[in-house]
C-alpha cells in the first residue's frame, strides 16, 4: 500500500425534503475533530469530504463547508430526487473510486488514489441500507451503529490476517459500538489481509454512526472549501424502481405536546401487566405521555391484548430506532440506558431513573437516580404527587 492509495474521509450526507438531516452535521463534526488531530499527528493534509446526492442540492452545499467539510462532491440530478438504493449505491461507489474527483481534492496523490481511507454513513434506515450496499460494491468492511471513533496505530498478530506475524496497522479506525444494552463495548476494525495466502485490502474502513451521539461543530462562516460537481452515470436500468408517491406517516403517539414522558423497559418483567398499570397511573397523574424501550415494542412479556396493543408498539419507542424527544421531565422506569435509547431522550431537561441496579448506564444521564424496584417506588411517587397536588389546591 502506498501513501496515496487511500486518502480522506468521505461522509455521505442525507437530505430530506430539501433539508440536511441533523446527523449529517454530527458526522461532519466528528470527522473534522478526528482529522484535525490526524493531520497534526501525521503531518498530513487529508480532507473531510462531504458526498451529497439529490435534486437542487447545490445551494445547501456551502453549509457543509461551514460545518467542517474541506470539499463537497455534489451529484445533482432530477433522477436523484428520491433516494433509491440501487441508484444511490452505484453513484456513491463511482464517486468513491473516481480519480478525477480525487485530483480536485488533492492533486498530489490523484494518480495513486484507489478509494477513500474512511467512509461514514448515518445509522438510520437510509444510511444503514446504503452503507451495506455501497461497501458490498466496494468490497470493503463496514461496522454498523457506531458511537465512538478513534484513529490509532495498532499492532496486530492474527493467524488469518497476518499469518501469525506481528504487523503494525497504521491509521486504523477503531469503531466502537455498545452491545448487550450498553454494558459491553465492542471495537470493530476493518483490517487489510497481510497474510500472503489471502492478501487483499479492505478500504475504505467504514461505519454507520448513531444519530444524536456526536456534536456538530459551530458553523464557521469563514471556512472555505472546494465544491465539486459530479455528473453521475445513470442509465435506464438504474431507474427500474420508480417512486410513485411518498408520504411520511405521522405517528399516532404525540410526545411533543406533553411536558413529561414516563418510559418503561424490560424492568417490568416481574409483573408486567401490574407494572404497566402503575406506570399508566403515574403518567395520568403527571399528564405525561408513555414511551418504551425498543425490546418492549417486540412484546417480550405476556400481557392482555389491550395493554400490548396500546403500549408495546414501535410508535412509542424512544431512541435511534424510534422517537427523539425533549420533554421537561423524563422518567425512565426499568430501563438500563443503552446508548441507542439515550440518543432519543438526552435532550430532556430533567431525568429521573428508577432502577435497582446503580451500575446501569441510565444513572449517568439522570438528575435523580432512585435506586429501587419500580413496584416499590412508583406507588410512593403516586402517593407523594397526590399529597403535593392536594396541598397546591388547598
Ligand atoms: C441497531 C440497534 C438499534 C437500537 N435502537 C434502540 C432504540 O431506539 N431504543 C431502545 O430503547 N433500544 C434500542 N436498541 C436496544 C438497546 O441496545 C438495548 O438493548 C435496549 O434499550 C435495552 O432495553 P431495556 O433498557 O428495556 O432492557 P434492559 O437492558 O434489559 O434493562 C432493564 C433494566 O431494568 C432494570 N430492572 C430490573 N428489575 C427492575 C425493577 N423491578 N424495577 C425497575 N427496574 C428494574 C434492570 O436493572 C435493567 O437496568 C437498539 C439496539 C440496536 C442493536
Coordinates of C-alpha atoms and ligand atoms in Angstrom, one line a residue:
X1 CA 0.0 0.0 0.0
X2 CA 1.4 3.4 -0.9
X3 CA 0.7 6.7 0.9
X4 CA -1.6 7.8 -2.0
X5 CA -3.8 4.7 -2.3
X6 CA -6.3 5.6 0.4
X7 CA -6.9 9.2 1.3
X8 CA -9.5 11.3 3.2
X9 CA -12.8 10.6 4.9
X10 CA -15.9 10.7 2.7
X11 CA -19.1 11.5 4.7
X12 CA -22.3 10.5 3.0
X13 CA -24.8 13.3 3.7
X14 CA -28.6 12.8 3.9
X15 CA -31.2 15.2 2.7
X16 CA -34.9 15.0 3.4
X17 CA -37.4 17.4 1.7
X18 CA -34.6 19.6 0.6
X19 CA -33.1 20.0 4.1
X20 CA -30.0 18.4 5.5
X21 CA -30.7 15.8 8.2
X22 CA -29.1 16.7 11.6
X23 CA -26.9 13.6 11.7
X24 CA -25.1 14.8 8.6
X25 CA -23.8 17.8 10.6
X26 CA -23.0 15.4 13.5
X27 CA -20.9 13.1 11.3
X28 CA -19.1 16.1 9.7
X29 CA -18.3 17.5 13.2
X30 CA -16.8 14.2 14.3
X31 CA -14.9 13.8 11.0
X32 CA -13.5 17.3 11.5
X33 CA -12.3 16.7 15.1
X34 CA -10.7 13.4 14.1
X35 CA -9.0 14.8 11.0
X36 CA -7.7 17.9 12.7
X37 CA -5.9 15.6 15.2
X38 CA -5.0 13.0 12.5
X39 CA -3.4 15.6 10.2
X40 CA -1.5 17.2 13.1
X41 CA -0.2 13.8 14.3
X42 CA 0.8 12.6 10.9
X43 CA 1.9 15.9 9.4
X44 CA -0.5 15.3 6.6
X45 CA -3.3 17.2 4.9
X46 CA -6.1 14.7 4.3
X47 CA -9.5 16.1 3.9
X48 CA -13.0 15.8 5.2
X49 CA -15.2 15.3 2.1
X50 CA -19.0 15.5 2.1
X51 CA -20.8 13.5 -0.6
X52 CA -24.2 15.0 -1.4
X53 CA -26.7 13.4 -3.8
X54 CA -30.2 14.8 -4.7
X55 CA -32.0 17.4 -6.8
X56 CA -31.4 21.1 -6.3
X57 CA -28.8 20.4 -3.6
X58 CA -26.2 22.9 -4.8
X59 CA -27.5 25.7 -2.6
X60 CA -27.2 23.7 0.6
X61 CA -23.6 22.5 -0.2
X62 CA -22.0 25.7 1.3
X63 CA -23.4 24.9 4.7
X64 CA -21.5 21.6 4.7
X65 CA -18.2 23.6 4.3
X66 CA -19.1 25.8 7.2
X67 CA -19.9 22.7 9.2
X68 CA -16.4 21.2 8.7
X69 CA -16.0 19.8 5.2
X70 CA -13.0 20.7 3.1
X71 CA -14.7 19.6 0.0
X72 CA -18.2 18.7 -1.1
X73 CA -18.9 16.4 -4.0
X74 CA -22.4 17.0 -5.4
X75 CA -24.4 14.8 -7.7
X76 CA -27.4 17.0 -8.6
X77 CA -29.8 15.3 -10.9
X78 CA -33.7 15.0 -11.1
X79 CA -33.3 11.3 -11.0
X80 CA -31.8 11.6 -7.6
X81 CA -34.7 13.5 -6.0
X82 CA -36.0 10.4 -4.3
X83 CA -33.5 8.0 -2.6
X84 CA -33.4 4.8 -4.5
X85 CA -30.9 2.4 -3.0
X86 CA -29.7 0.9 -6.3
X87 CA -29.1 4.3 -8.0
X88 CA -27.5 5.8 -4.9
X89 CA -25.3 2.8 -4.3
X90 CA -24.0 2.9 -7.9
X91 CA -23.2 6.7 -7.8
X92 CA -21.6 6.7 -4.3
X93 CA -19.4 3.8 -5.4
X94 CA -18.5 5.6 -8.6
X95 CA -17.6 8.7 -6.6
X96 CA -15.5 6.7 -4.1
X97 CA -13.4 5.3 -6.9
X98 CA -13.1 8.4 -9.1
X99 CA -9.5 9.7 -9.6
X100 CA -10.6 12.9 -11.2
X101 CA -12.6 13.9 -8.1
X102 CA -9.6 12.9 -6.0
X103 CA -7.5 15.2 -8.2
X104 CA -9.7 18.2 -7.5
X105 CA -9.5 17.4 -3.8
X106 CA -5.7 16.9 -3.6
X107 CA -3.8 16.8 -6.9
X108 CA -0.6 15.3 -5.4
X109 CA -1.9 11.8 -4.9
X110 CA -4.6 11.6 -7.5
X111 CA -2.8 9.1 -9.8
X112 CA -2.3 6.6 -7.0
X113 CA -5.8 7.2 -5.4
X114 CA -7.9 4.0 -5.2
X115 CA -10.5 4.7 -2.6
X116 CA -11.2 6.9 0.5
X117 CA -9.4 5.9 3.6
X118 CA -12.6 6.0 5.7
X119 CA -16.3 6.4 4.9
X120 CA -19.1 7.5 7.3
X121 CA -22.9 6.9 6.8
X122 CA -25.8 7.7 9.2
X123 CA -27.1 4.7 11.2
X124 CA -30.7 5.5 10.2
X125 CA -33.0 3.5 8.0
X126 CA -31.5 5.0 4.8
X127 CA -27.8 5.0 5.8
X128 CA -27.9 1.5 7.3
X129 CA -29.2 0.1 4.0
X130 CA -27.0 2.3 1.8
X131 CA -23.8 1.7 3.8
X132 CA -24.2 -2.1 3.4
X133 CA -24.8 -2.0 -0.4
X134 CA -22.1 0.6 -1.1
X135 CA -19.5 -1.3 1.0
X136 CA -20.5 -4.6 -0.7
X137 CA -20.0 -2.9 -4.1
X138 CA -16.5 -1.6 -2.9
X139 CA -15.7 -5.0 -1.4
X140 CA -14.6 -3.5 1.9
X141 CA -15.5 -3.6 5.5
X142 CA -18.4 -2.0 7.4
X143 CA -19.2 -1.6 11.1
X144 CA -22.8 -0.6 12.0
X145 CA -24.3 1.6 14.8
X146 CA -21.1 3.2 16.0
X147 CA -20.9 5.8 18.7
X148 CA -17.2 6.3 19.3
X149 CA -14.3 6.6 16.9
X150 CA -10.6 6.8 17.3
X151 CA -7.7 6.6 14.8
X152 CA -4.5 4.9 16.0
X153 CA -1.6 2.7 15.0
X154 CA -2.2 -0.9 16.3
X155 CA 0.0 -3.9 16.5
X156 CA -2.0 -6.9 15.4
X157 CA -0.9 -10.6 15.4
X158 CA -3.6 -12.8 14.0
X159 CA -3.4 -16.2 12.5
X160 CA -5.6 -15.4 9.4
X161 CA -5.0 -11.7 8.9
X162 CA -1.2 -11.5 9.4
X163 CA -0.2 -15.2 9.1
X164 CA 0.6 -15.1 12.8
X165 CA 3.2 -12.3 12.4
X166 CA 3.1 -9.0 14.4
X167 CA 2.1 -6.2 12.0
X168 CA 1.6 -2.5 12.7
X169 CA -1.6 -1.3 11.1
X170 CA -1.2 2.4 10.7
X171 CA -4.1 4.9 10.9
X172 CA -6.6 2.3 11.8
X173 CA -10.1 3.4 12.5
X174 CA -11.3 1.9 15.8
X175 CA -15.0 1.8 15.7
X176 CA -16.8 1.3 19.0
X177 CA -20.4 0.1 19.5
X178 CA -22.3 -0.6 22.6
X179 CA -23.6 -4.2 22.9
X180 CA -25.6 -6.0 25.5
X181 CA -27.6 -3.0 26.4
X182 CA -24.5 -0.8 26.6
X183 CA -22.7 -3.0 29.2
X184 CA -20.1 -4.1 26.8
X185 CA -18.1 -2.1 24.2
X186 CA -17.2 -3.9 21.0
X187 CA -14.4 -2.5 19.0
X188 CA -14.6 -3.3 15.3
X189 CA -11.6 -3.0 13.0
X190 CA -11.6 -3.4 9.2
X191 CA -8.0 -4.6 8.6
X192 CA -6.3 -5.5 5.3
X193 CA -5.1 -9.1 5.0
X194 CA -1.3 -9.1 5.0
X195 CA -1.2 -12.9 5.1
X196 CA 0.4 -13.7 1.7
X197 CA -2.1 -16.6 1.2
X198 CA -5.1 -14.3 1.3
X199 CA -3.6 -10.9 0.8
X200 CA -6.1 -8.1 0.0
X201 CA -7.0 -4.6 1.2
X202 CA -10.2 -3.6 2.9
X203 CA -10.6 0.1 2.3
X204 CA -12.4 2.3 2.9
X205 CA -12.8 1.4 6.6
X206 CA -16.4 2.4 7.1
X207 CA -19.1 2.7 9.6
X208 CA -22.6 3.9 10.2
X209 CA -22.9 6.4 13.0
X210 CA -25.8 6.6 15.5
X211 CA -27.7 9.9 15.2
X212 CA -27.5 12.1 18.2
X213 CA -24.2 10.8 19.5
X214 CA -21.7 13.3 18.1
X215 CA -21.8 17.1 18.4
X216 CA -21.8 19.2 15.2
X217 CA -19.2 21.9 15.2
X218 CA -20.3 25.5 15.4
X219 CA -20.6 26.7 11.8
X220 CA -17.6 28.8 10.8
X221 CA -18.7 31.4 8.2
X222 CA -15.1 32.0 7.2
X223 CA -14.3 28.4 6.3
X224 CA -13.5 27.8 2.6
X225 CA -13.7 24.6 0.6
X226 CA -14.0 23.1 -2.8
X227 CA -17.3 22.3 -4.3
X228 CA -17.0 19.5 -7.0
X229 CA -19.9 18.8 -9.3
X230 CA -20.0 15.2 -10.4
X231 CA -22.1 14.2 -13.4
X232 CA -23.5 10.8 -12.4
X233 CA -23.6 8.0 -15.0
X234 CA -27.2 6.8 -14.7
X235 CA -28.8 4.5 -17.3
X236 CA -32.4 3.4 -17.7
X237 CA -31.7 0.1 -16.0
X238 CA -30.9 2.0 -12.8
X239 CA -34.3 3.7 -12.8
X240 CA -36.3 0.5 -12.9
X241 CA -37.6 1.2 -9.3
X242 CA -39.9 4.1 -9.5
X243 CA -41.1 6.2 -6.6
X244 CA -44.8 6.9 -7.5
X245 CA -45.7 8.7 -4.3
X246 CA -44.1 9.4 -0.9
X247 CA -45.9 10.0 2.3
X248 CA -44.5 10.5 5.7
X249 CA -46.9 8.7 8.1
X250 CA -47.4 10.8 11.2
X251 CA -47.2 8.9 14.5
X252 CA -50.4 8.5 16.4
X253 CA -48.5 9.0 19.6
X254 CA -48.0 12.6 20.5
X255 CA -44.9 13.3 22.6
X256 CA -44.4 16.9 21.6
X257 CA -47.3 18.5 23.4
X258 CA -46.6 16.7 26.7
X259 CA -44.2 18.3 29.2
X260 CA -43.5 14.9 30.8
X261 CA -42.8 11.4 29.5
X262 CA -42.7 8.2 31.5
X263 CA -41.0 5.4 29.8
X264 CA -40.6 1.8 30.8
X265 CA -38.3 -1.1 29.7
X266 CA -37.7 -4.7 30.5
X267 CA -37.5 -3.9 34.2
X268 CA -41.3 -4.5 34.2
X269 CA -40.6 -8.2 33.9
X270 CA -41.6 -9.4 37.4
X271 CA -45.2 -8.5 36.9
X272 CA -45.6 -6.9 33.5
X273 CA -49.3 -6.2 33.5
X274 CA -49.4 -4.7 37.0
X275 CA -46.3 -2.6 36.4
X276 CA -47.7 -1.2 33.2
X277 CA -50.9 -0.3 35.1
X278 CA -48.7 1.5 37.7
X279 CA -46.9 3.4 35.0
X280 CA -50.2 4.3 33.4
X281 CA -51.4 5.7 36.7
X282 CA -48.2 7.7 37.3
X283 CA -48.4 9.1 33.7
X284 CA -52.0 10.1 34.1
X285 CA -51.3 11.9 37.4
X286 CA -48.4 13.8 35.7
X287 CA -50.3 14.4 32.4
X288 CA -47.4 12.5 30.8
X289 CA -47.1 10.5 27.6
X290 CA -45.8 6.9 27.8
X291 CA -42.7 5.7 26.0
X292 CA -40.9 2.4 25.9
X293 CA -37.5 0.9 25.2
X294 CA -37.1 -1.0 21.9
X295 CA -37.3 -4.5 23.3
X296 CA -40.8 -3.7 24.8
X297 CA -42.1 -3.0 21.3
X298 CA -41.3 -6.6 20.4
X299 CA -43.8 -7.7 23.1
X300 CA -41.4 -9.8 25.2
X301 CA -43.9 -10.4 28.0
X302 CA -47.3 -11.8 28.0
X303 CA -49.9 -9.2 28.9
X304 CA -53.5 -8.6 28.0
X305 CA -54.2 -7.8 24.3
X306 CA -55.4 -4.2 25.1
X307 CA -52.2 -3.4 27.1
X308 CA -50.0 -4.9 24.4
X309 CA -51.6 -3.1 21.6
X310 CA -51.7 0.2 23.5
X311 CA -48.1 0.2 24.8
X312 CA -45.9 -2.5 23.3
X313 CA -45.8 -0.8 19.9
X314 CA -43.0 0.7 17.7
X315 CA -44.6 4.1 17.8
X316 CA -43.7 4.5 21.4
X317 CA -40.1 3.6 21.1
X318 CA -37.6 6.2 22.3
X319 CA -34.2 6.1 20.7
X320 CA -32.4 5.8 17.4
X321 CA -35.0 3.3 16.2
X322 CA -37.8 5.4 17.3
X323 CA -38.5 8.9 18.5
X324 CA -36.2 11.7 19.7
X325 CA -37.9 13.7 22.4
X326 CA -37.1 16.6 24.7
X327 CA -39.7 16.9 27.4
X328 CA -39.2 18.9 30.6
X329 CA -39.3 15.7 32.7
X330 CA -38.3 12.2 31.5
X331 CA -38.9 9.3 33.9
X332 CA -37.2 6.0 32.9
X333 CA -38.6 3.1 34.9
X334 CA -36.8 -0.3 34.4
X335 CA -34.6 1.0 31.5
X336 CA -30.9 0.3 31.6
X337 CA -29.9 3.2 29.4
X338 CA -28.3 1.7 26.3
X339 CA -26.7 4.3 24.0
X340 CA -29.4 3.8 21.4
X341 CA -32.1 4.7 24.0
X342 CA -30.1 7.6 25.4
X343 CA -29.8 9.2 22.0
X344 CA -33.6 9.6 22.0
X345 CA -34.1 11.2 25.4
X346 CA -30.8 13.0 26.2
X347 CA -32.3 16.4 25.3
X348 CA -34.8 16.0 28.2
X349 CA -34.5 18.9 30.7
X350 CA -34.8 16.7 33.8
X351 CA -34.3 13.0 34.0
X352 CA -35.4 10.6 36.8
X353 CA -34.5 7.0 36.7
X354 CA -35.9 4.1 38.8
X355 CA -33.7 1.1 38.8
X356 CA -32.4 -1.3 41.4
X357 CA -29.0 -1.5 39.7
X358 CA -26.9 1.5 40.3
X359 CA -24.4 0.4 37.7
X360 CA -27.0 0.9 35.0
X361 CA -25.8 3.4 32.4
X362 CA -29.0 5.4 32.8
X363 CA -27.7 6.6 36.1
X364 CA -25.1 8.8 34.3
X365 CA -27.9 10.5 32.4
X366 CA -30.1 11.1 35.4
X367 CA -30.6 14.2 37.5
X368 CA -32.2 11.9 40.1
X369 CA -31.5 8.2 40.3
X370 CA -33.9 6.3 42.6
X371 CA -32.3 3.0 43.4
X372 CA -35.2 0.6 43.8
X373 CA -37.8 -1.6 42.2
X374 CA -40.5 0.2 40.3
X375 CA -43.1 -1.9 42.2
X376 CA -41.9 -0.2 45.4
X377 CA -41.0 3.3 44.1
X378 CA -43.9 4.2 41.8
X379 CA -46.7 3.8 44.4
X380 CA -44.7 6.1 46.7
X381 CA -44.3 8.7 43.8
X382 CA -48.1 8.4 43.1
X383 CA -48.9 9.0 46.7
X384 CA -46.5 11.9 47.0
X385 CA -47.9 13.6 43.9
X386 CA -51.4 13.2 45.4
X387 CA -50.3 14.9 48.6
X388 CA -48.5 17.7 46.7
X389 CA -51.4 18.4 44.4
X390 CA -53.9 18.5 47.3
X391 CA -51.5 20.9 49.1
X392 CA -51.3 23.0 46.0
X393 CA -55.1 23.2 45.5
X394 CA -55.8 23.7 49.3
Ligands
LIG1 C1 -29.3 -1.2 15.9 C2 -29.9 -1.1 17.2 C3 -30.8 -0.1 17.4 C4 -31.4 0.0 18.7 N1 -32.3 1.0 18.9 C5 -32.9 1.2 20.1 C6 -33.8 2.3 20.4 O1 -34.1 3.1 19.6 N2 -34.3 2.4 21.6 C7 -34.0 1.5 22.6 O2 -34.6 1.7 23.8 N3 -33.2 0.5 22.4 C8 -32.6 0.3 21.2 N4 -31.8 -0.7 21.0 C9 -31.6 -1.8 22.0 C10 -30.7 -1.3 23.1 O3 -29.3 -1.7 22.7 C11 -31.0 -2.1 24.4 O4 -30.9 -3.5 24.2 C12 -32.3 -1.7 25.0 O5 -32.5 -0.3 25.0 C13 -32.5 -2.3 26.4 O6 -33.8 -2.1 26.8 P1 -34.2 -2.1 28.3 O7 -33.4 -1.0 29.0 O8 -35.7 -2.1 28.4 O9 -33.7 -3.5 28.9 P2 -32.5 -4.0 29.7 O10 -31.2 -3.5 29.1 O11 -32.7 -5.5 29.9 O12 -32.7 -3.2 31.1 C14 -33.7 -3.5 32.0 C15 -33.4 -2.6 33.3 O13 -34.4 -2.8 34.2 C16 -33.8 -2.9 35.5 N5 -34.8 -3.5 36.4 C17 -34.9 -4.9 36.7 N6 -35.9 -5.1 37.5 C18 -36.4 -3.9 37.8 C19 -37.5 -3.4 38.6 N7 -38.2 -4.3 39.3 N8 -37.8 -2.1 38.7 C20 -37.0 -1.2 38.0 N9 -36.0 -1.6 37.2 C21 -35.7 -2.9 37.1 C22 -32.5 -3.6 35.3 O14 -31.6 -3.3 36.4 C23 -32.1 -3.1 34.0 O15 -31.2 -1.9 34.1 C24 -31.1 -0.9 19.7 C25 -30.2 -1.9 19.5 C26 -29.6 -2.0 18.3 C27 -28.6 -3.1 18.1

